[in-house]
Each structure stands twice: as structure tokens, then as C-alpha cells.
Amino acid sequence: MTTALIIGDIQQGITSNYPFARQVVPPLTGLLPRARAAGALVVFVHFALRANGADLPPGNALFRTFHEAGDTFHEGSAGTEIALPVADEDVVVVKRRASAFAGTDLDLVLRAAGVSTLAIAGVATSAMVAATCYDAADRDYRVTVLRDGCADGDAAMHDFFMDTVFPSRGFEVVPCAGWHGERR
């Protein structure tokens, strides 16, 4: 079985504008060399919208707010750059919705690499992380969530997902230091 580490939305515009997002940078920075050394495929997924609004869902106030934030979320801007060290062997995927799978080639990349187990990290726990976990499970991946590699603007919401929702769905929840990312 091959493992991938999926890190979502840890990008300049988010870590610089949302204080809760910054707290995951140190544990993830420490995890990356271990994950690569263990042979895990590292995949960074970042959120970006087209500057012309072609990918905005009609009537969606949340996405309209993201789009109106300009360079924070416009594709190709500094705000959408990954806020962690990306290695040549890593994969970078652009997403335009909450889930890392929605409308992206992530599943194709993972299947091409023979991946069957995912460790998921990123922000926000109740949005990108939850949506990606559910999509991964629906695609028959085994899912682990990295507790301190995730954060949410609402700490109680983060804890609720980590302590109740994710375990009830059969997802393993471990700290970054407790995840080894090895091929089994």
C-alpha cells in the first residue's frame, strides 16, 4: 500500500490573513522531510479562483467574498503560492472548491502512483479537510487526519471534528509527530 500526504490551503494569502492557519505551519514543516524520506507522495493543494470570475458559482456569497479578496485568492497571484517548502518530487494541484478532489486531477495522480492511504492536513478543518476526507472515503482511500496539521477559525469546531466526527467516520486522527507515512 502506498501513502500520500495531502496538504490543503496552506498558502500565502491564507496564512498571512487568517491567524489560525499559521499554527499548522511549524508541525507541517517538520513533517515534510520525514514524509518524503518515508516514501510518501507529498501533494499540496491550493485554492485559487480565476480573476475573471469564470469559476464563481452563481449566488454563492462565500465564493464571491473570496473572489473579491483579489490577489489573496486569484490564480497566479502571490496569495495562492504554497506557504511551505515544495520539493521537485512533490505534486501541486489547484482547486476551486472546498474538496481537494472536486474538479481536480488529484484522484488521477494518486491512482497513477498506486496510492491507497491518505494523510490529510490543512485548513480549515470544517471545510477543506472535512470535504476532502469525505471525498477520499467515497473513493475508497484509507484516511488519516493530522490533528495539529489542521486548524479552523473556530477551535471548538476543530476539536469537534477531531474528537467526534472524524473518528465516527472511521478516520484515524493522529498528531504530525505520530504519523510516519511509510509504505506498508
PDB file of C-alpha atoms in Angstrom:
ATOM      1  CA  MET A   1       0.000   0.000   0.000  1.00  0.00           C
ATOM      2  CA  THR A   2       1.352   3.454  -0.872  1.00  0.00           C
ATOM      3  CA  THR A   3       0.678   6.571   1.168  1.00  0.00           C
ATOM      4  CA  ALA A   4       0.212  10.216   0.200  1.00  0.00           C
ATOM      5  CA  LEU A   5       0.315  13.286   2.400  1.00  0.00           C
ATOM      6  CA  ILE A   6      -2.308  15.780   1.212  1.00  0.00           C
ATOM      7  CA  ILE A   7      -1.825  19.345   2.498  1.00  0.00           C
ATOM      8  CA  GLY A   8      -4.569  21.773   1.553  1.00  0.00           C
ATOM      9  CA  ASP A   9      -4.847  25.552   1.512  1.00  0.00           C
ATOM     10  CA  ILE A  10      -1.595  26.307   3.351  1.00  0.00           C
ATOM     11  CA  GLN A  11      -0.880  29.221   1.053  1.00  0.00           C
ATOM     12  CA  GLN A  12       0.411  32.756   1.480  1.00  0.00           C
ATOM     13  CA  GLY A  13      -2.936  34.559   1.287  1.00  0.00           C
ATOM     14  CA  ILE A  14      -4.463  32.309   3.926  1.00  0.00           C
ATOM     15  CA  THR A  15      -1.567  32.034   6.380  1.00  0.00           C
ATOM     16  CA  SER A  16      -0.978  35.797   6.234  1.00  0.00           C
ATOM     17  CA  ASN A  17      -4.649  36.775   6.667  1.00  0.00           C
ATOM     18  CA  TYR A  18      -6.025  34.095   8.995  1.00  0.00           C
ATOM     19  CA  PRO A  19      -4.043  33.699  12.257  1.00  0.00           C
ATOM     20  CA  PHE A  20      -5.430  30.221  12.995  1.00  0.00           C
ATOM     21  CA  ALA A  21      -3.864  28.952   9.755  1.00  0.00           C
ATOM     22  CA  ARG A  22      -0.334  29.945  10.799  1.00  0.00           C
ATOM     23  CA  GLN A  23      -0.321  27.485  13.712  1.00  0.00           C
ATOM     24  CA  VAL A  24      -0.120  24.465  11.384  1.00  0.00           C
ATOM     25  CA  VAL A  25       2.983  25.682   9.529  1.00  0.00           C
ATOM     26  CA  PRO A  26       5.580  24.532  12.139  1.00  0.00           C
ATOM     27  CA  PRO A  27       4.256  20.962  12.585  1.00  0.00           C
ATOM     28  CA  LEU A  28       3.831  20.526   8.826  1.00  0.00           C
ATOM     29  CA  THR A  29       7.270  21.973   8.085  1.00  0.00           C
ATOM     30  CA  GLY A  30       8.749  19.420  10.484  1.00  0.00           C
ATOM     31  CA  LEU A  31       6.703  16.599   8.980  1.00  0.00           C
ATOM     32  CA  LEU A  32       7.600  17.172   5.325  1.00  0.00           C
ATOM     33  CA  PRO A  33      11.186  15.796   5.391  1.00  0.00           C
ATOM     34  CA  ARG A  34      10.050  12.715   7.329  1.00  0.00           C
ATOM     35  CA  ALA A  35       7.173  12.078   4.923  1.00  0.00           C
ATOM     36  CA  ARG A  36       9.445  12.375   1.884  1.00  0.00           C
ATOM     37  CA  ALA A  37      12.123  10.165   3.462  1.00  0.00           C
ATOM     38  CA  ALA A  38       9.476   7.512   4.210  1.00  0.00           C
ATOM     39  CA  GLY A  39       8.488   7.451   0.535  1.00  0.00           C
ATOM     40  CA  ALA A  40       5.104   9.145   0.873  1.00  0.00           C
ATOM     41  CA  LEU A  41       3.889  11.163  -2.082  1.00  0.00           C
ATOM     42  CA  VAL A  42       3.531  14.783  -0.930  1.00  0.00           C
ATOM     43  CA  VAL A  43       0.674  16.670  -2.567  1.00  0.00           C
ATOM     44  CA  PHE A  44      -0.011  20.352  -1.982  1.00  0.00           C
ATOM     45  CA  VAL A  45      -3.470  21.510  -2.919  1.00  0.00           C
ATOM     46  CA  HIS A  46      -4.085  25.236  -3.077  1.00  0.00           C
ATOM     47  CA  PHE A  47      -7.209  27.266  -3.636  1.00  0.00           C
ATOM     48  CA  ALA A  48      -7.411  29.773  -6.493  1.00  0.00           C
ATOM     49  CA  LEU A  49     -10.157  31.415  -8.489  1.00  0.00           C
ATOM     50  CA  ARG A  50      -9.848  32.840 -11.972  1.00  0.00           C
ATOM     51  CA  ALA A  51      -9.519  36.631 -11.866  1.00  0.00           C
ATOM     52  CA  ASN A  52     -12.319  36.990 -14.445  1.00  0.00           C
ATOM     53  CA  GLY A  53     -14.775  35.119 -12.200  1.00  0.00           C
ATOM     54  CA  ALA A  54     -15.486  32.360 -14.709  1.00  0.00           C
ATOM     55  CA  ASP A  55     -15.427  29.722 -11.951  1.00  0.00           C
ATOM     56  CA  LEU A  56     -17.662  31.531  -9.434  1.00  0.00           C
ATOM     57  CA  PRO A  57     -20.841  29.655  -8.556  1.00  0.00           C
ATOM     58  CA  PRO A  58     -23.810  31.953  -9.150  1.00  0.00           C
ATOM     59  CA  GLY A  59     -25.392  33.273  -5.971  1.00  0.00           C
ATOM     60  CA  ASN A  60     -22.687  31.886  -3.661  1.00  0.00           C
ATOM     61  CA  ALA A  61     -21.844  34.707  -1.238  1.00  0.00           C
ATOM     62  CA  LEU A  62     -18.856  32.889   0.302  1.00  0.00           C
ATOM     63  CA  PHE A  63     -17.106  32.351  -3.020  1.00  0.00           C
ATOM     64  CA  ARG A  64     -17.969  35.911  -4.078  1.00  0.00           C
ATOM     65  CA  THR A  65     -16.167  37.123  -0.915  1.00  0.00           C
ATOM     66  CA  PHE A  66     -13.127  35.005  -1.804  1.00  0.00           C
ATOM     67  CA  HIS A  67     -13.113  36.387  -5.329  1.00  0.00           C
ATOM     68  CA  GLU A  68     -13.464  39.960  -4.124  1.00  0.00           C
ATOM     69  CA  ALA A  69     -10.399  39.458  -1.893  1.00  0.00           C
ATOM     70  CA  GLY A  70      -8.399  39.843  -5.128  1.00  0.00           C
ATOM     71  CA  ASP A  71      -4.793  38.708  -5.040  1.00  0.00           C
ATOM     72  CA  THR A  72      -5.425  36.662  -1.896  1.00  0.00           C
ATOM     73  CA  PHE A  73      -7.249  34.047  -3.988  1.00  0.00           C
ATOM     74  CA  HIS A  74      -6.737  34.960  -7.658  1.00  0.00           C
ATOM     75  CA  GLU A  75      -4.930  32.289  -9.631  1.00  0.00           C
ATOM     76  CA  GLY A  76      -1.291  33.161 -10.291  1.00  0.00           C
ATOM     77  CA  SER A  77      -1.104  35.779  -7.538  1.00  0.00           C
ATOM     78  CA  ALA A  78       1.347  35.667  -4.638  1.00  0.00           C
ATOM     79  CA  GLY A  79      -1.539  34.911  -2.279  1.00  0.00           C
ATOM     80  CA  THR A  80      -2.097  31.489  -3.842  1.00  0.00           C
ATOM     81  CA  GLU A  81       1.554  30.398  -3.518  1.00  0.00           C
ATOM     82  CA  ILE A  82       2.222  27.465  -1.177  1.00  0.00           C
ATOM     83  CA  ALA A  83       3.442  28.637   2.256  1.00  0.00           C
ATOM     84  CA  LEU A  84       5.559  25.520   2.856  1.00  0.00           C
ATOM     85  CA  PRO A  85       8.705  24.206   1.130  1.00  0.00           C
ATOM     86  CA  VAL A  86       7.774  22.373  -2.077  1.00  0.00           C
ATOM     87  CA  ALA A  87      10.276  19.805  -3.409  1.00  0.00           C
ATOM     88  CA  ASP A  88      10.704  18.851  -7.060  1.00  0.00           C
ATOM     89  CA  GLU A  89       9.157  15.423  -6.467  1.00  0.00           C
ATOM     90  CA  ASP A  90       6.023  16.878  -4.847  1.00  0.00           C
ATOM     91  CA  VAL A  91       2.762  17.378  -6.704  1.00  0.00           C
ATOM     92  CA  VAL A  92       0.864  20.685  -6.698  1.00  0.00           C
ATOM     93  CA  VAL A  93      -2.854  20.744  -7.509  1.00  0.00           C
ATOM     94  CA  VAL A  94      -5.064  23.818  -7.949  1.00  0.00           C
ATOM     95  CA  LYS A  95      -8.600  23.523  -6.607  1.00  0.00           C
ATOM     96  CA  ARG A  96     -11.574  25.841  -6.927  1.00  0.00           C
ATOM     97  CA  ARG A  97     -13.901  24.325  -4.325  1.00  0.00           C
ATOM     98  CA  ALA A  98     -13.615  23.059  -0.741  1.00  0.00           C
ATOM     99  CA  SER A  99     -12.600  19.465  -1.509  1.00  0.00           C
ATOM    100  CA  ALA A 100      -9.176  18.711  -2.932  1.00  0.00           C
ATOM    101  CA  PHE A 101     -10.913  16.253  -5.280  1.00  0.00           C
ATOM    102  CA  ALA A 102     -13.698  18.490  -6.649  1.00  0.00           C
ATOM    103  CA  GLY A 103     -12.890  19.333 -10.256  1.00  0.00           C
ATOM    104  CA  THR A 104      -9.169  18.487  -9.935  1.00  0.00           C
ATOM    105  CA  ASP A 105      -6.870  15.746 -11.200  1.00  0.00           C
ATOM    106  CA  LEU A 106      -5.934  14.667  -7.653  1.00  0.00           C
ATOM    107  CA  ASP A 107      -7.575  11.238  -7.896  1.00  0.00           C
ATOM    108  CA  LEU A 108      -5.816  10.566 -11.211  1.00  0.00           C
ATOM    109  CA  VAL A 109      -2.418  11.491  -9.703  1.00  0.00           C
ATOM    110  CA  LEU A 110      -2.980   9.324  -6.632  1.00  0.00           C
ATOM    111  CA  ARG A 111      -4.145   6.299  -8.635  1.00  0.00           C
ATOM    112  CA  ALA A 112      -1.205   6.659 -11.038  1.00  0.00           C
ATOM    113  CA  ALA A 113       1.122   6.469  -8.026  1.00  0.00           C
ATOM    114  CA  GLY A 114      -0.697   3.433  -6.601  1.00  0.00           C
ATOM    115  CA  VAL A 115      -1.801   5.354  -3.505  1.00  0.00           C
ATOM    116  CA  SER A 116      -4.413   3.766  -1.269  1.00  0.00           C
ATOM    117  CA  THR A 117      -3.852   5.571   2.038  1.00  0.00           C
ATOM    118  CA  LEU A 118      -4.041   9.323   2.641  1.00  0.00           C
ATOM    119  CA  ALA A 119      -2.927  11.542   5.496  1.00  0.00           C
ATOM    120  CA  ILE A 120      -4.818  14.818   5.249  1.00  0.00           C
ATOM    121  CA  ALA A 121      -3.822  18.182   6.711  1.00  0.00           C
ATOM    122  CA  GLY A 122      -4.692  21.804   6.086  1.00  0.00           C
ATOM    123  CA  VAL A 123      -7.252  24.492   6.776  1.00  0.00           C
ATOM    124  CA  ALA A 124      -9.990  24.787   7.593  1.00  0.00           C
ATOM    125  CA  THR A 125     -10.857  21.605   9.451  1.00  0.00           C
ATOM    126  CA  SER A 126     -14.599  22.084   8.931  1.00  0.00           C
ATOM    127  CA  ALA A 127     -14.218  22.965   5.248  1.00  0.00           C
ATOM    128  CA  MET A 128     -11.284  21.743   3.111  1.00  0.00           C
ATOM    129  CA  VAL A 129     -10.224  18.980   5.481  1.00  0.00           C
ATOM    130  CA  ALA A 130     -13.721  17.569   6.070  1.00  0.00           C
ATOM    131  CA  ALA A 131     -14.738  17.816   2.398  1.00  0.00           C
ATOM    132  CA  THR A 132     -11.516  16.140   1.266  1.00  0.00           C
ATOM    133  CA  CYS A 133     -11.821  13.364   3.865  1.00  0.00           C
ATOM    134  CA  TYR A 134     -15.380  12.560   2.797  1.00  0.00           C
ATOM    135  CA  ASP A 135     -14.447  12.570  -0.893  1.00  0.00           C
ATOM    136  CA  ALA A 136     -11.411  10.376  -0.182  1.00  0.00           C
ATOM    137  CA  ALA A 137     -13.512   7.849   1.727  1.00  0.00           C
ATOM    138  CA  ASP A 138     -16.074   7.793  -1.089  1.00  0.00           C
ATOM    139  CA  ARG A 139     -13.195   6.886  -3.427  1.00  0.00           C
ATOM    140  CA  ASP A 140     -12.131   4.035  -1.100  1.00  0.00           C
ATOM    141  CA  TYR A 141      -8.937   5.601   0.242  1.00  0.00           C
ATOM    142  CA  ARG A 142      -7.957   4.841   3.816  1.00  0.00           C
ATOM    143  CA  VAL A 143      -7.902   8.191   5.663  1.00  0.00           C
ATOM    144  CA  THR A 144      -5.795   9.556   8.491  1.00  0.00           C
ATOM    145  CA  VAL A 145      -6.221  13.151   9.670  1.00  0.00           C
ATOM    146  CA  LEU A 146      -3.254  15.003  11.144  1.00  0.00           C
ATOM    147  CA  ARG A 147      -4.706  16.801  14.152  1.00  0.00           C
ATOM    148  CA  ASP A 148      -2.068  19.526  14.638  1.00  0.00           C
ATOM    149  CA  GLY A 149      -1.612  19.783  10.879  1.00  0.00           C
ATOM    150  CA  CYS A 150      -5.178  21.103  10.677  1.00  0.00           C
ATOM    151  CA  ALA A 151      -6.850  24.183  12.113  1.00  0.00           C
ATOM    152  CA  ASP A 152     -10.145  26.012  11.991  1.00  0.00           C
ATOM    153  CA  GLY A 153     -11.193  29.582  12.729  1.00  0.00           C
ATOM    154  CA  ASP A 154     -13.399  28.055  15.428  1.00  0.00           C
ATOM    155  CA  ALA A 155     -11.251  25.952  17.796  1.00  0.00           C
ATOM    156  CA  ALA A 156     -14.333  24.199  19.215  1.00  0.00           C
ATOM    157  CA  MET A 157     -15.335  23.174  15.687  1.00  0.00           C
ATOM    158  CA  HIS A 158     -11.819  21.800  15.063  1.00  0.00           C
ATOM    159  CA  ASP A 159     -11.984  19.753  18.271  1.00  0.00           C
ATOM    160  CA  PHE A 160     -15.491  18.505  17.467  1.00  0.00           C
ATOM    161  CA  PHE A 161     -14.352  17.185  14.088  1.00  0.00           C
ATOM    162  CA  MET A 162     -11.157  15.661  15.518  1.00  0.00           C
ATOM    163  CA  ASP A 163     -12.737  14.108  18.610  1.00  0.00           C
ATOM    164  CA  THR A 164     -16.179  13.124  17.311  1.00  0.00           C
ATOM    165  CA  VAL A 165     -16.877  13.443  13.590  1.00  0.00           C
ATOM    166  CA  PHE A 166     -13.711  12.009  12.043  1.00  0.00           C
ATOM    167  CA  PRO A 167     -13.422   9.004  14.413  1.00  0.00           C
ATOM    168  CA  SER A 168     -17.124   8.244  13.889  1.00  0.00           C
ATOM    169  CA  ARG A 169     -16.427   8.017  10.149  1.00  0.00           C
ATOM    170  CA  GLY A 170     -13.562   5.571  10.719  1.00  0.00           C
ATOM    171  CA  PHE A 171     -10.792   8.101  10.087  1.00  0.00           C
ATOM    172  CA  GLU A 172      -7.685   7.748  12.227  1.00  0.00           C
ATOM    173  CA  VAL A 173      -6.691  11.020  13.952  1.00  0.00           C
ATOM    174  CA  VAL A 174      -3.030  11.399  14.957  1.00  0.00           C
ATOM    175  CA  PRO A 175      -0.590  14.245  15.611  1.00  0.00           C
ATOM    176  CA  CYS A 176       2.001  15.030  12.949  1.00  0.00           C
ATOM    177  CA  ALA A 177       4.736  13.591  15.178  1.00  0.00           C
ATOM    178  CA  GLY A 178       2.783  10.322  15.448  1.00  0.00           C
ATOM    179  CA  TRP A 179       2.394   9.804  11.706  1.00  0.00           C
ATOM    180  CA  HIS A 180       5.161   8.006   9.865  1.00  0.00           C
ATOM    181  CA  GLY A 181       3.980   7.995   6.271  1.00  0.00           C
ATOM    182  CA  GLU A 182       5.711   4.771   5.422  1.00  0.00           C
ATOM    183  CA  ARG A 183       4.826   2.443   2.619  1.00  0.00           C
ATOM    184  CA  ARG A 184       3.428  -0.749   4.018  1.00  0.00           C
TER     185      ARG A 184
END
